[in-house]
Amino acid sequence: MLFKNIKLIDESFKARGDMFVRTEGAVITYIGEKCPEELKGEEIYDGRGKVMLPGLYNMHCHVPMTILRGYGDGLPLQKWLFEKIFPFEARLTGKDVFWSTQLGAMELIAGGSVSISDMYFFIDDMARALYESGMKANICHGISSMDNKAVFKDMKGYRDTIALAEAVRAGAYRTEGGGEDSRILADMGLHAEYTTTEGFVRQAAEAASECGMTVHVHVSETKSEHEECKQRHGGKTPVQYFSDCGILKNRTLAAHCVYLEEEDVELMKAAGAVAVHNPSSNLKLGSGIAPVKAFLNKGLNVALGTDGASSNNNLNMMEEMHMAAMLSRGASGDANAISASDILKMASYEGAKAQGRALCGKLCEGWRADIVIVDTDRPHMQPDFDTVSNLVFSAQSSDIVLSMIDGRVVYKNGEYTYIDRERVIFEANRSFRRILGEL
């Protein structure tokens, strides 16, 4: 595919106009100011009035929870989880998860996400749903147990994780036209401190180390979670507790991090852990505002996520970028606390790096053709004085007119290449009505 006369966000996350971009197979093979000779059979895309940006990485999500959008609205996190979400989830089947995952995939793809880091269960059904939709994903099972005698490796979630990893190694989710790389990867999931015992956490840390997997875990999402952990563990915060249990010896994706203390930030930075900022979910559940500017000032890696559609209530990374930028400025009193370029980098390259995906997250020759096209010929996107600022502060997900993942167009002008829109919506609503009837 050859994109002509298009503005793009370059590897420095600055805008460059009137460019030409060619994709072949799964990669970008040309970026330049001169139009290359057209190849036989090549699709030509007129980029006038459009801007090309790298695909977005939603780094903390529970995509099957799309079926729970709006359910339990108005409750704080603990009541929301234990009184509404957990009872509903206990009735989910693998089939329910498949269709709800595809429902979420439609929203993600249309909103510019090319990959997610997701924590849920029925992870094999999730992997199939996301792979068939055309997306990339790092998937983990949110494993938990409050049984002091529980053995981590005996948990179904662990066995499912190993099975998914083995399927990936066997090539079940290989990138089309991309050599040996896989669009689906397996991470090790640990739900949270408050849903596990110390012995269980130590076993999880050891299991992840043996497998060489990233650990995806909820950390200091609420004030009560943070303070109750300190009460239970001799003054240790969740980060300090997880560090002592060996979790931070692995690559760690720590979701939320709203109440990190100074020592927590230093521990995570030293371990190379990534804090995933979920501004909309934290606001909706009344959990608080993560001090992201302080994280960045201290050199902590930060990526962005939406959390699930049940606590957001959408999977819109364009909105998440906007919210993250606004909150950082309002909370710090600094009108440029985090620049628009840095926000866009957090939403793309920093996520790709945290997922362990090489040559992803930027628009560069030889890198993956994960591309999002935004129509700037809209009243709210004009005048185009500062394109990057417009993308963060003005653009809507509805402005996205094309999404490409590994060189394949998965969404264009409202149409999905690999998803049956009508059937997915029908099946997801049928699952929701069945479960409500059981509660």
Short mmCIF file of C-alpha atoms in Angstrom, two decimals:
data_model
loop_
_atom_site.label_atom_id
_atom_site.label_comp_id
_atom_site.label_asym_id
_atom_site.label_seq_id
_atom_site.Cartn_x
_atom_site.Cartn_y
_atom_site.Cartn_z
CA MET A 1 0.00 0.00 0.00
CA LEU A 2 1.30 3.49 -0.84
CA PHE A 3 0.12 6.51 1.14
CA LYS A 4 0.58 9.72 -0.84
CA ASN A 5 0.77 13.35 0.25
CA ILE A 6 0.07 12.60 3.89
CA LYS A 7 1.14 14.33 7.07
CA LEU A 8 2.68 11.94 9.60
CA ILE A 9 3.99 11.80 13.15
CA ASP A 10 7.67 10.96 12.82
CA GLU A 11 9.97 8.97 15.11
CA SER A 12 10.49 12.10 17.28
CA PHE A 13 6.69 12.46 17.63
CA LYS A 14 6.66 15.62 15.58
CA ALA A 15 4.48 16.27 12.53
CA ARG A 16 5.89 16.26 8.99
CA GLY A 17 3.78 17.22 6.00
CA ASP A 18 3.47 15.98 2.41
CA MET A 19 5.10 12.62 2.97
CA PHE A 20 4.97 9.29 1.16
CA VAL A 21 4.76 5.98 3.04
CA ARG A 22 4.86 2.48 1.60
CA THR A 23 3.99 -0.75 3.39
CA GLU A 24 4.93 -4.21 2.12
CA GLY A 25 3.84 -7.27 4.03
CA ALA A 26 3.89 -6.49 7.74
CA VAL A 27 6.41 -3.63 7.62
CA ILE A 28 6.92 -0.04 6.50
CA THR A 29 9.48 -0.12 3.69
CA TYR A 30 9.61 3.56 2.68
CA ILE A 31 9.07 6.97 4.26
CA GLY A 32 10.14 10.02 2.30
CA GLU A 33 9.35 13.35 0.73
CA LYS A 34 9.60 12.00 -2.82
CA CYS A 35 7.00 9.75 -4.37
CA PRO A 36 8.50 6.33 -5.12
CA GLU A 37 7.71 4.50 -8.31
CA GLU A 38 4.39 2.72 -7.95
CA LEU A 39 4.45 -1.06 -7.73
CA LYS A 40 2.21 -3.28 -9.80
CA GLY A 41 -1.06 -3.99 -8.01
CA GLU A 42 -0.28 -1.56 -5.19
CA GLU A 43 -3.21 0.12 -3.46
CA ILE A 44 -2.86 3.92 -3.48
CA TYR A 45 -4.23 5.98 -0.58
CA ASP A 46 -4.70 9.74 -1.02
CA GLY A 47 -3.52 11.27 2.24
CA ARG A 48 -4.53 14.86 1.64
CA GLY A 49 -6.41 16.20 4.67
CA LYS A 50 -5.23 13.25 6.75
CA VAL A 51 -2.55 12.58 9.37
CA MET A 52 -0.83 9.24 9.98
CA LEU A 53 0.12 8.27 13.51
CA PRO A 54 1.55 5.08 15.01
CA GLY A 55 -0.95 2.56 16.32
CA LEU A 56 -1.95 2.94 19.97
CA TYR A 57 -1.22 0.42 22.75
CA ASN A 58 -3.89 0.02 25.43
CA MET A 59 -1.73 -1.29 28.26
CA HIS A 60 -4.31 -2.22 30.86
CA CYS A 61 -7.61 -3.63 29.75
CA HIS A 62 -10.21 -6.26 30.58
CA VAL A 63 -11.75 -6.44 27.14
CA PRO A 64 -14.31 -9.21 27.88
CA MET A 65 -15.81 -6.84 30.46
CA THR A 66 -17.27 -4.91 27.55
CA ILE A 67 -20.35 -7.03 28.23
CA LEU A 68 -20.55 -5.29 31.64
CA ARG A 69 -20.57 -1.74 30.29
CA GLY A 70 -22.52 0.40 32.77
CA TYR A 71 -23.31 -2.51 35.12
CA GLY A 72 -22.93 -1.52 38.78
CA ASP A 73 -22.53 2.15 37.90
CA GLY A 74 -22.03 4.53 40.82
CA LEU A 75 -20.36 2.11 43.25
CA PRO A 76 -16.81 2.45 44.64
CA LEU A 77 -14.28 -0.17 43.56
CA GLN A 78 -14.64 -2.73 46.36
CA LYS A 79 -18.48 -2.74 46.40
CA TRP A 80 -18.53 -2.64 42.59
CA LEU A 81 -16.26 -5.69 42.40
CA PHE A 82 -17.65 -7.88 45.15
CA GLU A 83 -21.37 -7.04 44.86
CA LYS A 84 -21.79 -6.69 41.10
CA ILE A 85 -18.84 -7.73 38.95
CA PHE A 86 -17.65 -10.97 40.57
CA PRO A 87 -21.18 -12.51 40.80
CA PHE A 88 -21.81 -11.66 37.11
CA GLU A 89 -18.41 -12.99 36.01
CA ALA A 90 -19.04 -16.29 37.81
CA ARG A 91 -21.72 -17.03 35.20
CA LEU A 92 -19.63 -16.25 32.11
CA THR A 93 -18.77 -19.03 29.67
CA GLY A 94 -15.95 -19.19 27.14
CA LYS A 95 -18.49 -18.43 24.41
CA ASP A 96 -19.65 -15.30 26.26
CA VAL A 97 -16.05 -14.16 26.58
CA PHE A 98 -15.34 -14.75 22.88
CA TRP A 99 -18.23 -12.54 21.71
CA SER A 100 -17.69 -9.85 24.32
CA THR A 101 -14.01 -9.73 23.38
CA GLN A 102 -14.88 -9.23 19.73
CA LEU A 103 -17.34 -6.49 20.74
CA GLY A 104 -14.51 -4.75 22.55
CA ALA A 105 -12.15 -5.36 19.63
CA MET A 106 -14.46 -3.42 17.33
CA GLU A 107 -14.31 -0.43 19.65
CA LEU A 108 -10.56 -0.73 20.12
CA ILE A 109 -9.78 -0.98 16.41
CA ALA A 110 -12.07 1.91 15.48
CA GLY A 111 -10.39 3.97 18.21
CA GLY A 112 -6.85 3.43 16.96
CA SER A 113 -5.66 0.63 19.27
CA VAL A 114 -3.52 -1.95 17.52
CA SER A 115 -2.63 -3.93 20.66
CA ILE A 116 -3.75 -4.43 24.25
CA SER A 117 -2.33 -5.88 27.45
CA ASP A 118 -5.32 -7.69 28.89
CA MET A 119 -6.09 -9.51 32.13
CA TYR A 120 -9.10 -11.80 32.39
CA PHE A 121 -10.00 -15.49 32.16
CA PHE A 122 -11.06 -17.91 29.40
CA ILE A 123 -7.87 -16.60 27.85
CA ASP A 124 -7.89 -19.11 24.99
CA ASP A 125 -11.28 -17.74 23.86
CA MET A 126 -9.91 -14.22 24.22
CA ALA A 127 -6.84 -15.06 22.15
CA ARG A 128 -8.96 -16.52 19.34
CA ALA A 129 -11.33 -13.55 19.36
CA LEU A 130 -8.55 -10.97 19.20
CA TYR A 131 -6.49 -12.87 16.66
CA GLU A 132 -9.49 -13.32 14.36
CA SER A 133 -10.24 -9.59 14.66
CA GLY A 134 -6.73 -8.76 13.40
CA MET A 135 -5.38 -7.32 16.66
CA LYS A 136 -2.20 -7.88 18.63
CA ALA A 137 -2.46 -8.64 22.34
CA ASN A 138 -0.48 -9.62 25.42
CA ILE A 139 -2.94 -11.73 27.41
CA CYS A 140 -2.81 -12.94 30.98
CA HIS A 141 -5.19 -14.68 33.38
CA GLY A 142 -5.86 -12.58 36.50
CA ILE A 143 -4.93 -15.32 38.97
CA SER A 144 -5.95 -14.98 42.62
CA SER A 145 -6.47 -17.10 45.74
CA MET A 146 -6.97 -16.34 49.43
CA ASP A 147 -6.32 -19.97 50.40
CA ASN A 148 -3.09 -20.21 52.39
CA LYS A 149 -2.61 -23.74 51.08
CA ALA A 150 -3.14 -22.84 47.40
CA VAL A 151 -0.42 -23.88 44.99
CA PHE A 152 0.07 -21.35 42.18
CA LYS A 153 1.00 -23.95 39.57
CA ASP A 154 -2.12 -25.98 40.40
CA MET A 155 -4.39 -23.05 39.49
CA LYS A 156 -6.37 -23.29 36.27
CA GLY A 157 -5.23 -19.79 35.39
CA TYR A 158 -1.60 -20.87 35.46
CA ARG A 159 -2.29 -23.98 33.38
CA ASP A 160 -4.22 -21.88 30.84
CA THR A 161 -1.34 -19.39 30.71
CA ILE A 162 1.20 -22.13 29.97
CA ALA A 163 -1.11 -23.63 27.33
CA LEU A 164 -1.42 -20.24 25.62
CA ALA A 165 2.35 -19.74 25.71
CA GLU A 166 2.88 -23.17 24.18
CA ALA A 167 0.33 -22.42 21.44
CA VAL A 168 2.20 -19.19 20.67
CA ARG A 169 5.52 -21.06 20.43
CA ALA A 170 3.88 -23.58 18.10
CA GLY A 171 2.88 -20.75 15.74
CA ALA A 172 -0.87 -20.69 16.39
CA TYR A 173 -1.00 -16.87 16.42
CA ARG A 174 1.77 -16.00 14.00
CA THR A 175 1.84 -12.61 12.28
CA GLU A 176 0.81 -12.94 8.65
CA GLY A 177 3.72 -11.93 6.44
CA GLY A 178 5.85 -11.20 9.49
CA GLY A 179 8.16 -14.15 9.88
CA GLU A 180 8.16 -15.95 13.22
CA ASP A 181 6.61 -13.13 15.26
CA SER A 182 3.28 -13.64 17.02
CA ARG A 183 0.39 -11.23 17.26
CA ILE A 184 -0.71 -12.89 20.52
CA LEU A 185 1.69 -13.23 23.47
CA ALA A 186 1.20 -14.68 26.96
CA ASP A 187 1.97 -12.76 30.17
CA MET A 188 1.69 -13.97 33.78
CA GLY A 189 -1.26 -12.44 35.61
CA LEU A 190 -1.58 -11.77 39.33
CA HIS A 191 -4.79 -9.97 40.22
CA ALA A 192 -3.75 -7.87 43.24
CA GLU A 193 -2.36 -7.89 46.78
CA TYR A 194 -5.83 -7.88 48.35
CA THR A 195 -6.97 -11.02 46.46
CA THR A 196 -3.90 -13.17 47.20
CA THR A 197 -1.77 -14.47 50.06
CA GLU A 198 1.94 -13.84 50.53
CA GLY A 199 2.88 -17.44 49.80
CA PHE A 200 0.80 -17.34 46.63
CA VAL A 201 2.49 -14.13 45.46
CA ARG A 202 5.95 -15.61 46.04
CA GLN A 203 4.99 -18.66 43.99
CA ALA A 204 3.69 -16.41 41.19
CA ALA A 205 6.97 -14.48 41.12
CA GLU A 206 8.95 -17.71 40.84
CA ALA A 207 6.67 -19.13 38.13
CA ALA A 208 6.96 -15.96 36.03
CA SER A 209 10.74 -16.06 36.37
CA GLU A 210 10.87 -19.68 35.22
CA CYS A 211 8.77 -18.81 32.15
CA GLY A 212 10.50 -15.49 31.42
CA MET A 213 7.12 -13.74 31.42
CA THR A 214 6.05 -10.22 32.24
CA VAL A 215 3.86 -9.99 35.36
CA HIS A 216 0.68 -7.92 34.95
CA VAL A 217 -0.80 -6.82 38.31
CA HIS A 218 -3.08 -4.19 39.89
CA VAL A 219 -1.14 -1.87 42.22
CA SER A 220 -2.30 0.88 44.62
CA GLU A 221 -5.49 1.60 42.71
CA THR A 222 -7.36 3.00 45.73
CA LYS A 223 -6.37 4.66 48.99
CA SER A 224 -8.01 1.89 51.02
CA GLU A 225 -6.16 -0.83 49.07
CA HIS A 226 -2.86 0.95 49.63
CA GLU A 227 -3.35 1.62 53.34
CA GLU A 228 -4.85 -1.79 54.17
CA CYS A 229 -1.85 -3.46 52.53
CA LYS A 230 0.42 -1.48 54.86
CA GLN A 231 -1.65 -2.62 57.84
CA ARG A 232 -1.45 -6.26 56.76
CA HIS A 233 2.25 -6.30 55.95
CA GLY A 234 4.06 -4.30 58.61
CA GLY A 235 3.91 -0.93 56.87
CA LYS A 236 4.86 -2.19 53.40
CA THR A 237 3.08 -0.60 50.48
CA PRO A 238 1.86 -2.87 47.65
CA VAL A 239 4.99 -2.09 45.61
CA GLN A 240 7.31 -2.75 48.56
CA TYR A 241 5.41 -5.95 49.37
CA PHE A 242 5.53 -7.19 45.77
CA SER A 243 9.22 -6.31 45.61
CA ASP A 244 9.98 -8.32 48.75
CA CYS A 245 7.98 -11.24 47.32
CA GLY A 246 10.08 -11.23 44.14
CA ILE A 247 7.54 -9.88 41.67
CA LEU A 248 9.72 -6.95 40.59
CA LYS A 249 12.54 -9.33 39.66
CA ASN A 250 10.40 -9.98 36.59
CA ARG A 251 9.35 -7.46 33.96
CA THR A 252 6.34 -5.89 35.65
CA LEU A 253 3.32 -4.05 34.31
CA ALA A 254 1.74 -2.28 37.29
CA ALA A 255 -1.77 -1.01 36.59
CA HIS A 256 -3.08 2.22 38.17
CA CYS A 257 -0.33 3.25 40.67
CA VAL A 258 -2.52 6.07 41.99
CA TYR A 259 -1.03 6.09 45.51
CA LEU A 260 2.63 5.28 44.96
CA GLU A 261 5.02 6.62 47.56
CA GLU A 262 8.50 7.96 46.83
CA GLU A 263 10.20 4.66 47.70
CA ASP A 264 7.72 2.83 45.45
CA VAL A 265 8.69 4.95 42.48
CA GLU A 266 12.39 4.30 43.09
CA LEU A 267 11.83 0.55 43.45
CA MET A 268 9.84 0.38 40.21
CA LYS A 269 12.33 2.55 38.34
CA ALA A 270 15.26 0.40 39.48
CA ALA A 271 13.40 -2.75 38.41
CA GLY A 272 12.43 -1.34 35.01
CA ALA A 273 8.74 -1.74 35.86
CA VAL A 274 6.07 0.18 33.95
CA ALA A 275 3.28 2.17 35.59
CA VAL A 276 0.09 2.07 33.54
CA HIS A 277 -2.00 5.22 33.93
CA ASN A 278 -5.77 4.67 33.59
CA PRO A 279 -7.16 8.18 34.10
CA SER A 280 -10.80 7.68 33.10
CA SER A 281 -11.34 4.52 35.16
CA ASN A 282 -9.65 6.03 38.21
CA LEU A 283 -11.89 9.08 37.97
CA LYS A 284 -15.11 7.17 37.34
CA LEU A 285 -14.61 4.86 40.33
CA GLY A 286 -13.53 7.78 42.52
CA SER A 287 -10.13 6.19 43.03
CA GLY A 288 -8.01 9.31 42.56
CA ILE A 289 -5.43 10.76 40.18
CA ALA A 290 -2.02 9.20 39.63
CA PRO A 291 0.85 11.77 39.88
CA VAL A 292 2.19 10.94 36.44
CA LYS A 293 4.25 14.11 36.05
CA ALA A 294 6.18 13.14 39.20
CA PHE A 295 6.70 9.62 37.83
CA LEU A 296 8.16 10.95 34.61
CA ASN A 297 10.32 13.50 36.42
CA LYS A 298 11.87 10.63 38.40
CA GLY A 299 12.44 8.52 35.30
CA LEU A 300 9.70 5.93 35.82
CA ASN A 301 8.35 4.39 32.63
CA VAL A 302 4.66 5.19 32.06
CA ALA A 303 2.16 3.84 29.54
CA LEU A 304 -1.59 4.41 29.12
CA GLY A 305 -4.62 2.14 29.43
CA THR A 306 -8.38 2.38 29.49
CA ASP A 307 -9.11 -0.40 32.02
CA GLY A 308 -12.33 -2.26 31.17
CA ALA A 309 -15.45 -0.81 29.58
CA SER A 310 -17.26 -1.66 32.81
CA SER A 311 -15.32 0.99 34.73
CA ASN A 312 -14.55 3.59 32.07
CA ASN A 313 -17.12 3.08 30.21
CA ASN A 314 -15.30 2.88 26.89
CA LEU A 315 -12.09 1.59 25.34
CA ASN A 316 -11.21 4.86 23.63
CA MET A 317 -7.48 5.57 23.72
CA MET A 318 -7.93 8.93 22.00
CA GLU A 319 -10.03 10.01 24.97
CA GLU A 320 -7.48 8.52 27.38
CA MET A 321 -4.69 10.60 25.85
CA HIS A 322 -6.79 13.73 26.21
CA MET A 323 -7.70 12.90 29.81
CA ALA A 324 -4.11 12.09 30.78
CA ALA A 325 -2.85 15.39 29.39
CA MET A 326 -5.59 17.43 31.06
CA LEU A 327 -5.25 15.75 34.46
CA SER A 328 -1.48 16.14 34.57
CA ARG A 329 -1.83 19.86 33.98
CA GLY A 330 -4.73 20.44 36.34
CA ALA A 331 -3.28 18.37 39.17
CA SER A 332 0.21 19.87 38.94
CA GLY A 333 -0.68 23.45 38.13
CA ASP A 334 1.71 23.27 35.19
CA ALA A 335 0.16 24.20 31.82
CA ASN A 336 2.61 21.91 30.03
CA ALA A 337 3.15 19.23 32.68
CA ILE A 338 3.29 16.53 30.02
CA SER A 339 3.64 17.66 26.41
CA ALA A 340 1.29 16.45 23.71
CA SER A 341 4.22 14.67 22.03
CA ASP A 342 5.08 12.83 25.24
CA ILE A 343 1.43 11.81 25.74
CA LEU A 344 1.32 10.38 22.21
CA LYS A 345 4.61 8.57 22.83
CA MET A 346 3.24 7.07 26.07
CA ALA A 347 0.18 5.82 24.17
CA SER A 348 2.20 4.19 21.39
CA TYR A 349 5.94 3.54 21.66
CA GLU A 350 6.08 3.19 25.46
CA GLY A 351 3.30 0.60 25.29
CA ALA A 352 4.94 -1.37 22.50
CA LYS A 353 8.22 -1.38 24.41
CA ALA A 354 6.49 -2.56 27.60
CA GLN A 355 4.88 -5.43 25.69
CA GLY A 356 8.28 -6.53 24.46
CA ARG A 357 7.43 -5.87 20.82
CA ALA A 358 10.51 -4.86 18.87
CA LEU A 359 10.25 -2.38 15.98
CA CYS A 360 6.74 -1.35 16.98
CA GLY A 361 5.19 1.90 18.20
CA LYS A 362 6.80 4.37 15.81
CA LEU A 363 6.54 5.19 12.13
CA CYS A 364 9.99 4.21 10.84
CA GLU A 365 11.32 2.35 7.83
CA GLY A 366 11.75 -1.32 8.69
CA TRP A 367 9.30 -1.10 11.59
CA ARG A 368 5.87 -2.73 11.80
CA ALA A 369 3.14 -1.23 9.68
CA ASP A 370 0.85 -0.43 12.61
CA ILE A 371 -0.81 2.69 11.29
CA VAL A 372 -3.77 4.87 12.19
CA ILE A 373 -5.15 7.50 9.81
CA VAL A 374 -7.03 10.48 11.25
CA ASP A 375 -9.17 12.76 9.06
CA THR A 376 -8.19 16.34 9.89
CA ASP A 377 -10.71 17.86 7.50
CA ARG A 378 -13.12 18.38 10.40
CA PRO A 379 -14.17 21.69 12.00
CA HIS A 380 -12.74 20.74 15.40
CA MET A 381 -9.37 19.86 13.80
CA GLN A 382 -8.92 23.23 12.07
CA PRO A 383 -6.84 25.30 11.84
CA ASP A 384 -3.96 22.86 11.88
CA PHE A 385 -1.50 25.11 13.71
CA ASP A 386 -0.11 22.28 15.89
CA THR A 387 -0.98 18.82 14.58
CA VAL A 388 0.25 16.87 17.62
CA SER A 389 -1.65 19.14 19.99
CA ASN A 390 -4.77 18.72 17.87
CA LEU A 391 -4.44 14.92 18.04
CA VAL A 392 -4.27 14.96 21.84
CA PHE A 393 -6.66 17.80 22.68
CA SER A 394 -9.10 17.99 19.77
CA ALA A 395 -9.31 14.70 17.89
CA GLN A 396 -12.12 12.21 18.49
CA SER A 397 -12.03 8.47 17.86
CA SER A 398 -14.71 9.08 15.22
CA ASP A 399 -12.07 10.99 13.22
CA ILE A 400 -10.17 7.74 12.62
CA VAL A 401 -10.84 6.51 9.10
CA LEU A 402 -8.33 3.66 8.78
CA SER A 403 -6.49 1.27 11.07
CA MET A 404 -3.72 -1.03 9.85
CA ILE A 405 -2.09 -3.76 11.96
CA ASP A 406 1.03 -5.54 10.68
CA GLY A 407 0.36 -4.19 7.20
CA ARG A 408 -3.26 -5.38 7.00
CA VAL A 409 -6.15 -2.92 6.94
CA VAL A 410 -8.48 -4.06 9.72
CA TYR A 411 -10.82 -1.04 9.67
CA LYS A 412 -11.65 1.51 6.99
CA ASN A 413 -14.40 4.12 6.82
CA GLY A 414 -16.55 2.42 9.45
CA GLU A 415 -16.18 -1.12 8.06
CA TYR A 416 -14.33 -4.00 9.70
CA THR A 417 -12.28 -6.38 7.58
CA TYR A 418 -12.35 -9.41 9.87
CA ILE A 419 -15.32 -8.86 12.23
CA ASP A 420 -19.02 -9.53 11.57
CA ARG A 421 -20.39 -6.43 13.30
CA GLU A 422 -24.07 -7.42 13.39
CA ARG A 423 -23.46 -10.93 14.70
CA VAL A 424 -21.05 -9.78 17.40
CA ILE A 425 -23.51 -7.23 18.79
CA PHE A 426 -26.34 -9.78 18.70
CA GLU A 427 -24.34 -12.50 20.46
CA ALA A 428 -22.93 -10.19 23.15
CA ASN A 429 -26.37 -8.84 24.02
CA ARG A 430 -27.79 -12.37 24.11
CA SER A 431 -25.10 -13.37 26.64
CA PHE A 432 -25.81 -10.31 28.78
CA ARG A 433 -29.56 -10.99 28.88
CA ARG A 434 -29.00 -14.66 29.77
CA ILE A 435 -26.70 -13.86 32.68
CA LEU A 436 -28.99 -11.13 34.04
CA GLY A 437 -31.80 -13.71 34.05
CA GLU A 438 -29.64 -15.98 36.22
CA LEU A 439 -28.78 -13.35 38.84
#
